[in-house]
Short mmCIF file of C-alpha atoms and ligand atoms in Angstrom, two decimals:
data_model
loop_
_atom_site.label_atom_id
_atom_site.label_comp_id
_atom_site.label_asym_id
_atom_site.label_seq_id
_atom_site.Cartn_x
_atom_site.Cartn_y
_atom_site.Cartn_z
CA UNK A 219 189.14 -13.84 -157.09
CA UNK A 220 185.74 -16.06 -156.66
CA UNK A 221 185.22 -19.24 -158.96
CA UNK A 222 181.46 -19.27 -160.26
CA UNK A 223 179.21 -22.34 -161.10
CA UNK A 224 176.56 -21.37 -163.29
CA UNK A 225 174.01 -23.64 -163.75
CA UNK A 226 170.13 -24.35 -165.16
CA UNK A 227 171.57 -22.36 -168.33
CA UNK A 228 170.83 -22.50 -171.99
CA UNK A 229 174.96 -22.20 -172.71
CA UNK A 230 175.61 -21.42 -176.94
CA UNK A 231 179.59 -22.32 -176.98
CA UNK A 232 180.13 -21.43 -180.03
CA UNK A 233 182.35 -24.57 -180.12
CA UNK A 234 182.07 -27.48 -181.99
CA UNK A 235 183.11 -30.44 -179.74
CA UNK A 236 180.15 -29.29 -177.60
CA UNK A 237 177.60 -27.03 -179.01
CA UNK A 238 175.19 -26.70 -176.07
CA UNK A 239 175.03 -27.59 -172.80
CA UNK A 240 173.75 -26.42 -169.64
CA UNK A 241 176.54 -25.21 -167.39
CA UNK A 242 179.30 -23.59 -166.89
CA UNK A 243 182.45 -23.30 -164.17
CA UNK A 244 184.76 -21.00 -164.32
CA UNK A 245 187.98 -20.74 -162.00
CA UNK A 246 191.09 -17.98 -161.95
CA UNK A 247 189.67 -16.02 -164.52
CA UNK A 248 189.13 -18.82 -166.95
CA UNK A 249 186.68 -21.40 -167.93
CA UNK A 250 187.47 -24.49 -165.68
CA UNK A 251 184.40 -27.18 -167.51
CA UNK A 252 181.08 -26.68 -168.99
CA UNK A 253 178.89 -29.69 -168.67
CA UNK A 254 175.34 -30.57 -167.78
CA UNK A 255 174.10 -29.60 -163.99
CA UNK A 256 175.18 -32.45 -162.33
CA UNK A 257 178.82 -32.23 -163.12
CA UNK A 258 179.37 -29.19 -162.44
CA UNK A 259 177.89 -29.70 -158.69
CA UNK A 260 180.65 -31.60 -158.35
CA UNK A 261 183.18 -29.04 -158.60
CA UNK A 262 181.42 -26.68 -156.18
CA UNK A 263 183.93 -25.81 -153.09
CA UNK A 264 183.48 -23.34 -150.35
CA UNK A 265 184.70 -20.16 -152.32
CA UNK A 266 182.87 -20.99 -155.15
CA UNK A 267 179.36 -18.70 -155.93
CA UNK A 268 176.79 -20.46 -157.69
CA UNK A 269 174.49 -18.54 -159.63
CA UNK A 270 171.09 -20.11 -160.73
CA UNK A 271 170.59 -18.79 -164.65
CA UNK A 272 166.65 -19.50 -164.56
CA UNK A 273 167.34 -20.89 -168.20
CA UNK A 274 168.38 -17.84 -169.17
CA UNK A 275 171.23 -18.22 -172.68
CA UNK A 276 174.52 -17.43 -172.04
CA UNK A 277 177.28 -16.93 -174.96
CA UNK A 278 180.85 -16.03 -175.21
CA UNK A 279 181.41 -12.15 -174.26
CA UNK A 280 180.64 -9.94 -177.44
CA UNK A 281 183.41 -9.10 -179.34
CA UNK A 282 183.43 -5.69 -181.13
CA UNK A 283 186.03 -5.48 -183.82
CA UNK A 284 185.73 -1.83 -185.34
CA UNK A 285 184.68 1.03 -183.27
CA UNK A 286 186.45 4.30 -181.61
CA UNK A 287 186.83 4.46 -178.38
CA UNK A 288 187.70 8.24 -177.84
CA UNK A 289 185.01 8.94 -180.27
CA UNK A 290 182.51 6.81 -178.69
CA UNK A 291 183.20 8.71 -175.31
CA UNK A 292 183.55 12.05 -176.44
CA UNK A 293 180.01 11.54 -178.10
CA UNK A 294 178.30 10.79 -174.50
CA UNK A 295 179.54 14.08 -173.28
CA UNK A 296 179.36 16.33 -176.36
CA UNK A 297 176.08 17.37 -178.30
CA UNK A 298 174.06 14.46 -180.00
CA UNK A 299 173.28 15.71 -183.21
CA UNK A 300 171.73 12.68 -184.48
CA UNK A 301 168.26 12.41 -185.93
CA UNK A 302 166.68 10.52 -182.93
CA UNK A 303 167.87 12.82 -180.85
CA UNK A 304 165.54 16.33 -181.69
CA UNK A 305 167.93 17.50 -184.58
CA UNK A 306 165.97 17.08 -187.70
CA UNK A 307 166.80 20.45 -188.73
CA UNK A 308 169.72 22.63 -189.35
CA UNK A 309 167.73 25.07 -187.12
CA UNK A 310 167.30 22.38 -184.52
CA UNK A 311 171.05 21.83 -184.36
CA UNK A 312 171.33 25.80 -183.84
CA UNK A 313 168.99 25.98 -180.98
CA UNK A 314 171.28 23.00 -179.27
CA UNK A 315 174.29 25.00 -179.92
CA UNK A 316 172.72 28.45 -178.75
CA UNK A 317 171.88 26.30 -175.43
CA UNK A 318 175.25 24.67 -174.91
CA UNK A 319 176.76 27.99 -175.06
CA UNK A 320 174.26 29.84 -172.97
CA UNK A 321 177.30 29.31 -169.74
CA UNK A 322 180.09 28.72 -171.10
CA UNK A 323 183.04 31.16 -171.18
CA UNK A 324 183.93 32.52 -174.73
CA UNK A 325 186.58 30.76 -176.43
CA UNK A 326 185.75 27.52 -175.21
CA UNK A 327 185.24 24.90 -178.10
CA UNK A 328 181.66 23.43 -178.50
CA UNK A 329 181.41 20.24 -180.12
CA UNK A 330 179.28 18.21 -181.69
CA UNK A 331 178.48 14.66 -183.47
CA UNK A 332 176.20 12.25 -185.17
CA UNK A 333 174.82 14.95 -187.83
CA UNK A 334 173.67 13.47 -190.83
CA UNK A 335 172.48 15.61 -193.79
CA UNK A 336 169.58 13.29 -194.95
CA UNK A 337 167.96 13.46 -192.10
CA UNK A 338 167.82 17.28 -191.80
CA UNK A 339 165.17 19.18 -193.45
CA UNK A 340 167.09 21.25 -195.12
CA UNK A 341 168.99 17.98 -196.93
CA UNK A 342 172.16 19.96 -196.54
CA UNK A 343 175.14 20.28 -194.31
CA UNK A 344 175.72 23.14 -191.92
CA UNK A 345 177.89 25.80 -192.77
CA UNK A 346 180.07 28.24 -191.16
CA UNK A 347 177.35 30.62 -191.13
CA UNK A 348 174.90 28.72 -189.52
CA UNK A 349 176.88 27.94 -187.04
CA UNK A 350 177.81 31.44 -186.60
CA UNK A 351 174.56 32.83 -185.95
CA UNK A 352 174.18 30.16 -183.20
CA UNK A 353 177.51 31.66 -181.85
CA UNK A 354 180.05 33.88 -182.83
CA UNK A 355 182.12 33.63 -179.38
CA UNK A 356 182.62 29.66 -179.15
CA UNK A 357 184.57 27.93 -181.81
CA UNK A 358 182.30 25.39 -182.89
CA UNK A 359 183.11 22.16 -184.26
CA UNK A 360 180.77 19.77 -185.47
CA UNK A 361 181.01 15.91 -186.87
CA UNK A 362 179.18 13.95 -189.35
CA UNK A 363 177.92 10.85 -188.41
CA UNK A 364 180.39 9.03 -190.60
CA UNK A 365 183.14 10.84 -189.22
CA UNK A 366 184.67 11.78 -192.46
CA UNK A 367 183.12 15.27 -192.73
CA UNK A 368 183.68 18.29 -190.06
CA UNK A 369 181.68 21.55 -190.32
CA UNK A 370 183.62 24.40 -188.38
CA UNK A 371 182.35 28.10 -187.46
CA UNK A 372 184.24 30.87 -188.62
CA UNK A 373 186.00 31.06 -185.11
CA UNK A 374 187.23 27.63 -185.49
CA UNK A 375 188.15 28.10 -189.03
CA UNK A 376 190.37 31.19 -187.84
CA UNK A 377 191.95 29.18 -185.18
CA UNK A 378 192.94 26.31 -187.45
CA UNK A 379 194.29 28.68 -189.94
CA UNK A 380 191.75 27.57 -193.15
CA UNK A 381 190.91 30.87 -195.24
CA UNK A 382 190.45 31.55 -198.75
CA UNK A 383 193.86 30.68 -199.47
CA UNK A 384 194.42 27.37 -198.02
CA UNK A 385 195.37 24.88 -200.18
CA UNK A 386 193.36 21.13 -200.03
CA UNK A 387 195.84 19.02 -197.52
CA UNK A 388 196.43 16.03 -198.90
CA UNK A 389 193.18 13.50 -199.36
CA UNK A 390 191.22 16.38 -197.83
CA UNK A 391 188.58 18.71 -199.73
CA UNK A 392 187.67 21.70 -198.33
CA UNK A 393 184.42 22.70 -199.47
CA UNK A 394 184.58 26.70 -201.11
CA UNK A 395 181.60 28.86 -202.00
CA UNK A 396 181.55 28.86 -206.04
CA UNK A 397 181.40 32.55 -206.14
CA UNK A 398 184.04 33.52 -203.64
CA UNK A 399 186.38 31.14 -203.27
CA UNK A 400 185.45 31.07 -199.16
CA UNK A 401 185.43 28.17 -197.02
CA UNK A 402 181.88 27.20 -196.26
CA UNK A 403 183.02 25.48 -193.46
CA UNK A 404 182.69 21.62 -194.44
CA UNK A 405 185.85 19.93 -194.65
CA UNK A 406 185.76 16.68 -196.16
CA UNK A 407 188.02 13.99 -195.43
CA UNK A 408 190.19 16.01 -192.56
CA UNK A 409 190.02 14.44 -189.53
CA UNK A 410 194.17 13.37 -188.75
CA UNK A 411 194.33 16.88 -190.41
CA UNK A 412 191.69 18.52 -187.31
CA UNK A 413 192.78 16.05 -184.77
CA UNK A 414 196.62 18.00 -184.62
CA UNK A 415 195.16 21.66 -184.26
CA UNK A 416 192.02 21.12 -182.28
CA UNK A 417 192.25 21.17 -178.78
CA UNK A 418 191.45 17.77 -177.68
CA UNK A 419 188.11 17.58 -175.42
CA UNK A 420 188.61 18.97 -171.47
CA UNK A 421 190.44 15.48 -169.62
CA UNK A 422 187.78 15.40 -166.51
CA UNK A 423 185.12 15.32 -169.38
CA UNK A 424 186.68 12.88 -171.46
CA UNK A 425 186.66 10.78 -168.25
CA UNK A 426 183.16 10.95 -167.34
CA UNK A 427 183.00 10.04 -171.16
CA UNK A 428 184.98 7.27 -170.88
CA UNK A 429 183.01 6.21 -167.56
CA UNK A 430 179.68 5.99 -169.77
CA UNK A 431 181.10 4.28 -172.75
CA UNK A 432 182.23 1.62 -170.32
CA UNK A 433 178.74 1.04 -169.03
CA UNK A 434 177.34 1.23 -172.55
CA UNK A 435 179.60 -1.72 -173.53
CA UNK A 436 179.34 -3.93 -170.28
CA UNK A 437 175.51 -3.63 -170.57
CA UNK A 438 175.86 -4.65 -174.04
CA UNK A 439 177.63 -7.48 -172.98
CA UNK A 440 180.65 -6.56 -175.41
CA UNK A 441 183.66 -7.96 -173.34
CA UNK A 442 186.63 -7.13 -176.17
CA UNK A 443 186.74 -4.45 -178.23
CA UNK A 444 189.15 -3.25 -181.24
CA UNK A 445 189.86 0.21 -181.56
CA UNK A 446 190.30 1.24 -185.53
CA UNK A 447 190.72 5.03 -185.13
CA UNK A 448 193.85 6.20 -187.74
CA UNK A 449 195.61 8.22 -185.69
CA UNK A 450 195.88 6.15 -182.93
CA UNK A 451 199.45 6.73 -181.62
CA UNK A 452 202.16 6.33 -178.52
CA UNK A 453 199.81 8.74 -176.81
CA UNK A 454 196.57 7.26 -177.57
CA UNK A 455 198.52 4.13 -176.41
CA UNK A 456 199.19 5.81 -172.85
CA UNK A 457 195.96 7.03 -172.22
CA UNK A 458 194.56 3.67 -172.86
CA UNK A 459 197.38 2.13 -170.28
CA UNK A 460 195.99 5.03 -167.89
CA UNK A 461 192.48 3.97 -168.15
CA UNK A 462 193.32 0.41 -167.73
CA UNK A 463 195.51 0.87 -164.44
CA UNK A 464 192.41 3.18 -163.26
CA UNK A 465 189.83 0.77 -164.66
CA UNK A 466 188.04 3.06 -165.99
CA UNK A 467 187.56 0.80 -168.84
CA UNK A 468 186.59 -3.05 -168.26
CA UNK A 469 186.24 -4.58 -171.90
CA UNK A 470 189.53 -5.94 -173.41
CA UNK A 471 191.34 -3.15 -175.94
CA UNK A 472 193.09 -3.78 -178.97
CA UNK A 473 194.49 -0.99 -180.49
CA UNK A 474 195.43 -0.26 -184.35
CA UNK A 475 198.14 2.18 -185.15
CA UNK A 476 197.33 4.70 -187.55
CA UNK A 477 200.24 4.97 -189.98
CA UNK A 478 201.87 7.80 -188.76
CA UNK A 479 201.70 5.87 -185.27
CA UNK A 480 203.26 2.72 -186.83
CA UNK A 481 206.05 5.03 -187.87
CA UNK A 482 206.76 6.16 -184.42
CA UNK A 483 206.24 2.66 -182.89
CA UNK A 484 208.91 1.13 -185.59
CA UNK A 485 211.52 4.23 -184.59
CA UNK A 486 210.61 2.95 -181.08
CA UNK A 487 208.39 0.48 -179.75
CA UNK A 488 205.64 1.29 -177.34
CA UNK A 489 206.33 -0.62 -173.66
CA UNK A 490 203.72 -3.70 -173.53
CA UNK A 491 200.74 -2.94 -171.11
CA UNK A 492 201.18 -5.76 -167.97
CA UNK A 493 198.52 -7.69 -168.94
CA UNK A 494 198.52 -8.51 -172.97
CA UNK A 495 194.87 -9.65 -172.74
CA UNK A 496 193.94 -6.89 -171.65
CA UNK A 497 195.64 -4.17 -174.05
CA UNK A 498 197.59 -4.99 -176.68
CA UNK A 499 198.62 -3.38 -180.41
CA UNK A 500 196.44 -4.61 -183.10
CA UNK A 501 197.25 -3.92 -186.82
CA UNK A 502 197.81 -1.17 -188.53
CA UNK A 503 194.85 0.60 -189.87
CA UNK A 504 194.87 2.56 -193.25
CA UNK A 505 191.73 5.11 -194.80
CA UNK A 506 191.80 4.34 -198.62
CA UNK A 507 188.92 6.71 -199.80
CA UNK A 508 188.01 8.86 -203.40
CA UNK A 509 186.73 11.62 -201.34
CA UNK A 510 188.76 14.24 -203.80
CA UNK A 511 187.69 11.98 -206.82
CA UNK A 512 190.43 10.04 -206.80
CA UNK A 513 192.26 6.98 -205.05
CA UNK A 514 194.06 8.58 -201.85
CA UNK A 515 196.76 7.27 -201.35
CA UNK A 516 197.30 6.32 -204.83
CA UNK A 517 197.64 2.53 -205.80
CA UNK A 518 201.70 2.58 -205.81
CA UNK A 519 202.05 4.41 -202.33
CA UNK A 520 199.31 2.24 -201.11
CA UNK A 521 201.33 -1.02 -202.38
CA UNK A 522 204.27 -0.09 -200.09
CA UNK A 523 202.39 0.83 -197.17
CA UNK A 524 200.91 -2.02 -197.17
CA UNK A 525 204.17 -4.09 -198.08
CA UNK A 526 205.98 -2.55 -195.14
CA UNK A 527 202.95 -3.20 -192.75
CA UNK A 528 203.27 -6.94 -194.16
CA UNK A 529 206.94 -7.20 -193.95
CA UNK A 530 207.19 -6.00 -190.38
CA UNK A 531 204.72 -8.58 -189.53
CA UNK A 532 201.95 -6.64 -188.88
CA UNK A 533 198.83 -6.56 -189.99
CA UNK A 534 197.01 -4.26 -192.79
CA UNK A 535 193.36 -3.15 -191.81
CA UNK A 536 192.17 -0.85 -194.82
CA UNK A 537 189.42 0.89 -194.40
CA UNK A 538 187.59 0.52 -198.12
CA UNK A 539 183.58 1.21 -198.74
CA UNK A 540 183.26 1.28 -202.64
CA UNK A 541 184.13 -0.75 -205.07
CA UNK A 542 187.50 0.84 -206.66
CA UNK A 543 188.58 1.57 -203.15
CA UNK A 544 188.11 -2.34 -202.43
CA UNK A 545 189.82 -3.30 -205.37
CA UNK A 546 192.57 -1.27 -204.62
CA UNK A 547 193.25 -2.65 -201.55
CA UNK A 548 192.93 -6.35 -203.12
CA UNK A 549 195.69 -5.00 -205.52
CA UNK A 550 197.86 -4.00 -202.35
CA UNK A 551 197.62 -6.58 -200.43
CA UNK A 552 198.47 -9.18 -203.48
CA UNK A 553 201.23 -7.26 -204.15
CA UNK A 554 202.76 -8.04 -200.31
CA UNK A 555 201.91 -11.51 -201.07
CA UNK A 556 203.56 -11.78 -203.98
CA UNK A 557 206.54 -10.09 -203.14
CA UNK A 558 206.55 -11.52 -199.14
CA UNK A 559 204.70 -14.53 -199.32
CA UNK A 560 203.20 -15.29 -196.06
CA UNK A 561 200.33 -17.69 -194.41
CA UNK A 562 197.86 -16.82 -191.88
CA UNK A 563 198.34 -13.20 -192.39
CA UNK A 564 194.68 -12.09 -191.72
CA UNK A 565 194.90 -8.89 -193.13
CA UNK A 566 191.63 -7.43 -193.59
CA UNK A 567 189.45 -4.98 -195.09
CA UNK A 568 187.05 -2.79 -192.84
CA UNK A 569 183.48 -1.68 -194.26
CA UNK A 570 183.56 -3.66 -197.84
CA UNK A 571 180.44 -1.66 -198.10
CA UNK A 572 179.68 -2.12 -201.81
CA UNK A 573 180.84 -5.98 -203.38
CA UNK A 574 180.43 -7.74 -206.03
CA UNK A 575 180.21 -11.67 -206.38
CA UNK A 576 183.60 -11.52 -208.82
CA UNK A 577 185.00 -9.00 -205.66
CA UNK A 578 183.75 -11.83 -202.79
CA UNK A 579 185.69 -14.51 -205.05
CA UNK A 580 188.87 -12.25 -204.62
CA UNK A 581 188.67 -11.44 -201.14
CA UNK A 582 188.05 -15.36 -200.49
CA UNK A 583 191.25 -16.19 -202.81
CA UNK A 584 193.34 -14.05 -200.85
CA UNK A 585 192.43 -14.57 -197.71
CA UNK A 586 191.17 -11.38 -196.48
CA UNK A 587 188.66 -10.91 -193.69
CA UNK A 588 185.92 -8.42 -193.88
CA UNK A 589 185.10 -6.65 -191.14
CA UNK A 590 181.99 -4.73 -191.40
CA UNK A 591 178.52 -3.15 -189.90
CA UNK A 592 175.34 -4.83 -190.17
CA UNK A 593 173.46 -2.68 -187.26
CA UNK A 594 174.04 0.08 -190.27
CA UNK A 595 171.03 -1.40 -192.33
CA UNK A 596 169.02 -1.56 -189.31
CA UNK A 597 169.62 2.08 -188.33
CA UNK A 598 170.90 4.01 -191.76
CA UNK A 599 168.47 1.35 -194.55
CA UNK A 600 165.97 3.87 -194.79
CA UNK A 601 168.38 6.60 -196.12
CA UNK A 602 170.44 3.96 -198.16
CA UNK A 603 166.94 2.78 -200.12
CA UNK A 604 166.11 6.70 -200.96
CA UNK A 605 169.77 7.61 -201.62
CA UNK A 606 172.45 4.52 -203.03
CA UNK A 607 172.24 4.41 -206.83
CA UNK A 608 170.68 1.28 -207.55
CA UNK A 609 173.77 -0.24 -209.32
CA UNK A 610 175.68 0.06 -205.81
CA UNK A 611 172.27 -0.92 -203.62
CA UNK A 612 172.33 -4.51 -205.23
CA UNK A 613 175.93 -4.99 -204.08
CA UNK A 614 176.06 -3.59 -200.84
CA UNK A 615 176.71 -5.93 -197.56
CA UNK A 616 176.24 -8.59 -199.30
CA UNK A 617 176.86 -10.90 -196.52
CA UNK A 618 175.30 -13.99 -197.63
CA UNK A 619 177.06 -13.96 -200.77
CA UNK A 620 180.52 -12.83 -199.48
CA UNK A 621 180.59 -15.99 -196.91
CA UNK A 622 178.92 -18.25 -199.39
CA UNK A 623 182.25 -17.34 -201.49
CA UNK A 624 184.40 -18.25 -198.76
CA UNK A 625 185.56 -14.73 -197.43
CA UNK A 626 185.61 -14.47 -193.49
CA UNK A 627 182.79 -12.16 -192.26
CA UNK A 628 183.14 -10.03 -189.12
CA UNK A 629 180.71 -7.91 -187.16
CA UNK A 630 181.36 -4.74 -185.77
CA UNK A 631 179.56 -1.25 -184.83
CA UNK A 632 181.71 1.16 -186.06
CA UNK A 633 180.20 2.99 -182.69
CA UNK A 634 180.18 6.10 -182.43
CA UNK A 635 178.79 5.31 -185.94
CA UNK A 636 175.98 2.97 -185.03
CA UNK A 637 175.52 2.24 -181.43
CA UNK A 638 177.05 -0.60 -180.04
CA UNK A 639 174.57 -2.99 -179.21
CA UNK A 640 175.74 -6.57 -180.72
CA UNK A 641 172.27 -7.70 -181.10
CA UNK A 642 171.00 -5.24 -183.32
CA UNK A 643 174.02 -6.17 -185.60
CA UNK A 644 172.84 -9.78 -185.29
CA UNK A 645 169.34 -9.21 -185.82
CA UNK A 646 169.88 -6.88 -188.68
CA UNK A 647 171.99 -9.69 -190.20
CA UNK A 648 169.55 -12.38 -190.10
CA UNK A 649 166.65 -10.18 -191.18
CA UNK A 650 168.34 -7.69 -193.41
CA UNK A 651 165.42 -4.97 -192.13
CA UNK A 652 165.90 -1.85 -191.33
CA UNK A 653 164.46 0.34 -188.61
CA UNK A 654 161.86 1.63 -190.95
CA UNK A 655 160.93 -1.95 -192.36
CA UNK A 656 161.79 -2.09 -195.43
CA UNK A 657 164.05 -4.79 -196.72
CA UNK A 658 167.74 -4.38 -197.77
CA UNK A 659 168.51 -6.98 -199.71
CA UNK A 660 166.52 -9.61 -198.00
CA UNK A 661 168.46 -12.37 -200.43
CA UNK A 662 171.88 -11.73 -198.22
CA UNK A 663 170.12 -12.87 -195.13
CA UNK A 664 171.89 -15.13 -192.92
CA UNK A 665 171.26 -17.69 -190.32
CA UNK A 666 171.17 -16.43 -186.55
CA UNK A 667 174.15 -19.02 -185.54
CA UNK A 668 176.48 -17.15 -188.76
CA UNK A 669 175.40 -14.01 -187.20
CA UNK A 670 176.39 -14.93 -183.77
CA UNK A 671 179.86 -16.73 -185.15
CA UNK A 672 180.78 -12.77 -186.88
CA UNK A 673 180.35 -11.49 -183.04
CA UNK A 674 181.91 -14.27 -181.34
CA UNK A 675 184.86 -17.04 -182.96
CA UNK A 676 185.72 -15.53 -185.86
CA UNK A 677 185.96 -12.23 -184.28
CA UNK A 678 188.54 -13.18 -181.88
CA UNK A 679 190.70 -14.90 -184.92
CA UNK A 680 191.11 -11.14 -186.20
CA UNK A 681 193.48 -10.34 -183.21
CA UNK A 682 195.23 -14.02 -183.44
CA UNK A 683 193.19 -14.88 -179.84
CA UNK A 684 190.85 -17.62 -181.45
CA UNK A 685 192.82 -20.01 -178.78
CA UNK A 686 191.88 -17.38 -175.26
CA UNK A 687 188.59 -16.43 -176.62
CA UNK A 688 185.43 -16.56 -178.88
CA UNK A 689 184.27 -19.82 -177.19
CA UNK A 690 183.17 -21.61 -174.18
CA UNK A 691 185.71 -23.88 -173.89
CA UNK A 692 187.66 -24.87 -171.19
CA UNK A 693 190.89 -23.12 -170.98
CA UNK A 694 189.66 -19.90 -172.45
CA UNK A 695 188.94 -16.71 -170.77
CA UNK A 696 186.14 -16.56 -168.49
CA UNK A 697 184.25 -13.81 -170.70
CA UNK A 698 180.73 -14.40 -170.99
CA UNK A 699 177.37 -13.04 -171.70
CA UNK A 700 173.76 -14.13 -170.59
CA UNK A 701 171.04 -13.25 -172.34
CA UNK A 702 167.11 -13.33 -171.89
CA UNK A 703 166.64 -14.70 -175.00
CA UNK A 704 167.86 -17.62 -177.89
CA UNK A 705 168.79 -15.70 -180.52
CA UNK A 706 168.81 -18.92 -182.23
CA UNK A 707 165.36 -20.24 -180.97
CA UNK A 708 163.32 -16.75 -180.95
CA UNK A 709 161.25 -15.23 -183.71
CA UNK A 710 163.85 -13.43 -186.40
CA UNK A 711 161.87 -9.98 -185.09
CA UNK A 712 162.67 -10.26 -181.37
CA UNK A 713 166.54 -10.76 -181.48
CA UNK A 714 166.46 -7.10 -181.63
CA UNK A 715 164.63 -6.59 -178.24
CA UNK A 716 166.84 -9.28 -176.55
CA UNK A 717 168.66 -8.08 -173.12
CA UNK A 718 171.67 -8.92 -171.43
CA UNK A 719 171.17 -9.97 -168.10
CA UNK A 720 174.90 -10.59 -167.07
CA UNK A 721 178.21 -9.86 -167.83
CA UNK A 722 180.72 -11.64 -167.24
CA UNK A 723 184.64 -10.55 -167.97
CA UNK A 724 187.48 -12.71 -166.68
CA UNK A 725 185.69 -14.89 -164.30
CA UNK A 726 184.30 -11.28 -162.76
CA UNK A 727 180.29 -10.21 -162.90
CA UNK A 728 180.58 -6.97 -163.77
CA UNK A 729 177.17 -6.06 -164.89
CA UNK A 730 173.91 -7.71 -163.57
CA UNK A 731 170.64 -7.44 -164.08
CA UNK A 732 169.37 -10.73 -162.77
CA UNK A 733 168.94 -10.05 -159.26
ZN1 ZN B 1040 185.52 3.50 -188.50
#
């Protein structure tokens, strides 16, 4: 491995000991020294490669603390039904399904992702009937942009055995025709249920997707990701290992476990990956929701689940979007801490989308980290302003309020729910502006530096890795991103257009647009 001397750069280290400098020297995949151009010149040796950064800005490699890599990869090789991709009506969706079914042998699954009823002309979910009209000889599964709703055509419903007589599974909801009781094809909160019944995407196709996802991560400067999929288990762990061994996926991975995967792990721990800085196990993800109108899992069950995770020394990662679920998540963590006090637990709440100030205080007092998605107000702000009830809109993603009350807030994309680019998350946190040009709670703006912390040093803490990543400090991993603009100095509206010039991972240049 060659050592690098990066000079003539505007280095933002995120390390309070030396916040800004001009250059970085790496050795054996780690940061050897940071300092002035002169100092680094002395460290040069015959096997080192000098890189003139031409005044570009260097930051620690970005950390995306919550995404879904399988879903991301799949989204890159399945039908893209996002509004920006011309899926603005059910008719448009039908046309895409029809087109893709042309050369497919009958019985082959067709998968589509990213639709949202708000952006469809009809303002509703497609139904089985809509999908049947596009093809009746291929099973079709569409996934809502949130990942929490699906639509199946009649063939797919029959395949998974859902009929008029199927009861709603725990935590799920089969939408039914009011007159006939027949399933409409729309299924809520049933991702886990369907994941067990519908065959996974063809391995070769998935591998194509992973290659593309890897490229997107590197070209966004994301050197570490945390996979927050609630059905991650031993099989998924083996798939990640396989991708790592074959070098299909370069960014470092922390894979969370789902509840069932955790039980599996407790019965028999999975063998650790040879390079734990490259792939390791994170916390245990539990989805707390009210899809069916009541809290799932219920409070008592949730308390016991969190206590079990907590006592085992693991980190609880609780998906909670609206107030009652956040409240329940707090209560469960409080219960676990009372039963079994443990400092520095780093339990997390994911999304925490609607949060009042008293709730922020409660989160802070329990030491809970919030992992949220600032880019949502850029991509979905227009919809929030039109559809979120006023009582919730006033408390939507209140990042400044959370921070002021002492909550640690970390950024992520929830990709494929929104694209992976952290600069959009940083931009939206600072501007609070939607893509449509409208403000979403401008009083919740934070500074560019605070926004950078959400994707660097604060994010590193969520996996207990702050001693090896998150800042440009001698001894830490040489994971770096070179940008063509300084987010702390540019006018706010230009932050979203900053481009990644180079990505360095473990001291290796893995993306280079500077030549
Ligand atoms: Zn998610």
